[in-house]
Coordinates of C-alpha atoms in Angstrom, one line a residue:
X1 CA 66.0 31.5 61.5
X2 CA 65.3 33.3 65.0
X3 CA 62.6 32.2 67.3
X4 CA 60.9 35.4 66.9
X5 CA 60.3 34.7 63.2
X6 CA 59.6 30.8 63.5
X7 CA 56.9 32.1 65.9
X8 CA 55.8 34.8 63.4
X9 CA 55.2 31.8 60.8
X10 CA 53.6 29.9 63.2
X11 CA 51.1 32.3 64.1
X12 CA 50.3 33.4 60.6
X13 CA 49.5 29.9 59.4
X14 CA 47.5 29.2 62.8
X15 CA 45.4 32.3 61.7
X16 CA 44.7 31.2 58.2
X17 CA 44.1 27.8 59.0
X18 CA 41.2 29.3 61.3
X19 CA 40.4 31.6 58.8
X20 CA 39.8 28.4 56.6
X21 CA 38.1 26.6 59.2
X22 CA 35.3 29.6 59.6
X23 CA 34.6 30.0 55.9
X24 CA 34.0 26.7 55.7
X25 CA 31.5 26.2 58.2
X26 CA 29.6 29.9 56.9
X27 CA 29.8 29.0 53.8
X28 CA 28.8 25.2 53.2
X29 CA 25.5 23.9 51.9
X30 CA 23.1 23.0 55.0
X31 CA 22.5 19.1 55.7
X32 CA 19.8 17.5 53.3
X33 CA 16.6 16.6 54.5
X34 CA 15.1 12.9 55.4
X35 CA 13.9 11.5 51.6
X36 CA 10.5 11.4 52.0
X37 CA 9.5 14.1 54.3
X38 CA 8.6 17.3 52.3
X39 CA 10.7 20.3 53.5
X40 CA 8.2 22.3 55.4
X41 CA 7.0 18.9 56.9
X42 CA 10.5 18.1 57.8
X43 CA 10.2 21.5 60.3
X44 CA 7.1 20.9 62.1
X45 CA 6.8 19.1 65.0
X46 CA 4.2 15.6 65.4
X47 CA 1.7 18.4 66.6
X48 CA 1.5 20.0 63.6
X49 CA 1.6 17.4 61.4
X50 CA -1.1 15.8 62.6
X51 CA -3.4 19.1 63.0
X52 CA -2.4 19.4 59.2
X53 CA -2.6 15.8 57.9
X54 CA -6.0 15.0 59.8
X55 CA -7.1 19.0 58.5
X56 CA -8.5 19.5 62.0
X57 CA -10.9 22.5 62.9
X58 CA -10.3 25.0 65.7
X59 CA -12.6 22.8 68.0
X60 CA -10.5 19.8 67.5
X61 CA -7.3 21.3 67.3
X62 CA -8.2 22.6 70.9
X63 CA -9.2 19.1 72.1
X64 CA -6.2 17.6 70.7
X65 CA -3.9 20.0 72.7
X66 CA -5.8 18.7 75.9
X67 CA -4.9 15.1 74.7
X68 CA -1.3 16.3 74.2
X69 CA -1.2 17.6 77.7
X70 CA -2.5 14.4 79.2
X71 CA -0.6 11.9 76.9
X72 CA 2.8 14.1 77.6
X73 CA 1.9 14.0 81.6
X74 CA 1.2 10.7 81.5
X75 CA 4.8 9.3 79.4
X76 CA 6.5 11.4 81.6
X77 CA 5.5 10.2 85.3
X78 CA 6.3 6.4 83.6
X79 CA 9.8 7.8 81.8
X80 CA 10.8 8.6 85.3
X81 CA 9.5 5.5 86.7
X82 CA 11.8 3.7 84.3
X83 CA 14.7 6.1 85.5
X84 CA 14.3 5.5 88.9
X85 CA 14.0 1.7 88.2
X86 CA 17.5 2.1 85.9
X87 CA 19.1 3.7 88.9
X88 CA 17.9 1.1 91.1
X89 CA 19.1 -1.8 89.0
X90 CA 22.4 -0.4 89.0
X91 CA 22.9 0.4 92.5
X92 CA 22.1 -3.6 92.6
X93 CA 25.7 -3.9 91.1
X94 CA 27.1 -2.9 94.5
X95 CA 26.2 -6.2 96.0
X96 CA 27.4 -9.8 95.4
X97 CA 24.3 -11.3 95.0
X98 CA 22.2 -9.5 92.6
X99 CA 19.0 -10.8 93.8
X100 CA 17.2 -7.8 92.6
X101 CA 17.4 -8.2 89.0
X102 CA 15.5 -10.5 87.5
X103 CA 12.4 -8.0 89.1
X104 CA 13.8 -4.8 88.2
X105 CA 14.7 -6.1 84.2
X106 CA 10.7 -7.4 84.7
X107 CA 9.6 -4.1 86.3
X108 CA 11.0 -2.2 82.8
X109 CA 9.7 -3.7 80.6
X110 CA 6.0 -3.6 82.4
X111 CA 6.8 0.0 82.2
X112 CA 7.8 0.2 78.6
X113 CA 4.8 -1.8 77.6
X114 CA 2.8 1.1 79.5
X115 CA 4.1 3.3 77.8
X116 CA 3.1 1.5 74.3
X117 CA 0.1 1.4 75.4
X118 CA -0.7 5.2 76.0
X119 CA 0.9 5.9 72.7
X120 CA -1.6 3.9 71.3
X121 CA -4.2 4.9 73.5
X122 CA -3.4 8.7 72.5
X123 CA -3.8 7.9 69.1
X124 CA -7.1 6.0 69.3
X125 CA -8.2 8.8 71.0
X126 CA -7.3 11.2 68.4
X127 CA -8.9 8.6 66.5
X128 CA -12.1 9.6 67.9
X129 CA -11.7 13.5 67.1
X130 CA -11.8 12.5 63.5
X131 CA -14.6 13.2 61.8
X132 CA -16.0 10.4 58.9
X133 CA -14.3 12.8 56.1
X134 CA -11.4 12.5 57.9
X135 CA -10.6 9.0 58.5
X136 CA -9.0 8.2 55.1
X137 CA -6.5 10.7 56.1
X138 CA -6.1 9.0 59.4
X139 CA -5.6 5.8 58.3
X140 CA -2.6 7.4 56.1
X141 CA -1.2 9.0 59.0
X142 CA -0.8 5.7 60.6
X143 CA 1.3 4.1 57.7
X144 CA 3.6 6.9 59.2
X145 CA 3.4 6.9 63.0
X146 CA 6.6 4.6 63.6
X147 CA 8.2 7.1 61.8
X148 CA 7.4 10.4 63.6
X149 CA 7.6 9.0 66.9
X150 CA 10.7 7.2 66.5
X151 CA 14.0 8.9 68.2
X152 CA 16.0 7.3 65.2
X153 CA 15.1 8.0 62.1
X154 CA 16.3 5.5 60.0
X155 CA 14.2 4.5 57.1
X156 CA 11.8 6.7 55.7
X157 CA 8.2 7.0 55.7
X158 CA 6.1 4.3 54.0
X159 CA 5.1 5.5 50.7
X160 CA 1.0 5.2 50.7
X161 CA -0.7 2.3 49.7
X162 CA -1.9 2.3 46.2
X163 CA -5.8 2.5 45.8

């Protein structure tokens, strides 16, 4: 067999395999959703499932957002305090003596506590935008706030408690 047609061969099976490959990804089923998040849920962001589990007016919905901004300002400036503390714990690696760490490793988690704390300083303030009709709701969306807010969603949302 010349090279010529070996490489013919070659080429022609390299092509279908891509081929393959393509149809494949255009053509399979997309990934199933989280059980227990309804589809439509599943796309909206924490924003607007709140706005849609708490059934907030425009009024709210607009004081909301202004709690959004301040909550997001206010996890970023510590998310970069953590990063700059990661960095210099680190760099403390250099030396021999690592006499830094013990205050750094303290310093985090002071700053992750922080940031517990205006998480759950958001949501008591979102708390407060509730209206008496809406509180049962609101006590429903917190059987699920571990959930939403996680980065890993593992488990599902707690079914709610039976009345």
């Amino acid at each position: 067999m010349s090279k010529i047609k070996l490489l013919s061969i070659a080429v022609i099976g390299l092509l279908a395999i891509n081929i393959a490959v393509v149809g494949f990804l255009l053509l399979r089923k997309p990934p199933m959703p989280p059980k227990g998040i309804p589809q439509a849920e599943e796309k909206k962001g924490p924003k607007q499932i709140i706005i849609d589990k708490l059934q907030f007016d425009k009024e709210q919905v607009t004081l909301y957002e202004s709690l959004i901004v301040e909550h997001r300002e206010s996890v970023k400036a510590l998310k970069n305090s953590i990063s700059d503390t990661k960095n210099n714990l680190y760099q403390s690696l250099k030396t021999e003596t690592f006499t830094d760490k013990d205050s750094l490793i303290n310093l985090l988690s002071a700053l992750q506590k922080r940031i517990e704390t205006v998480h759950y300083e958001h949501f008591a303030q979102i708390k407060k935008l509730c209206k008496p009709g809406q509180m049962e709701n609101f006590n429903e969306l917190t059987n699920e706030l571990a959930f939403y807010f996680t980065t890993e969603k593992k488990a599902e949302p707690p079914p709610p408690p039976d009345n």
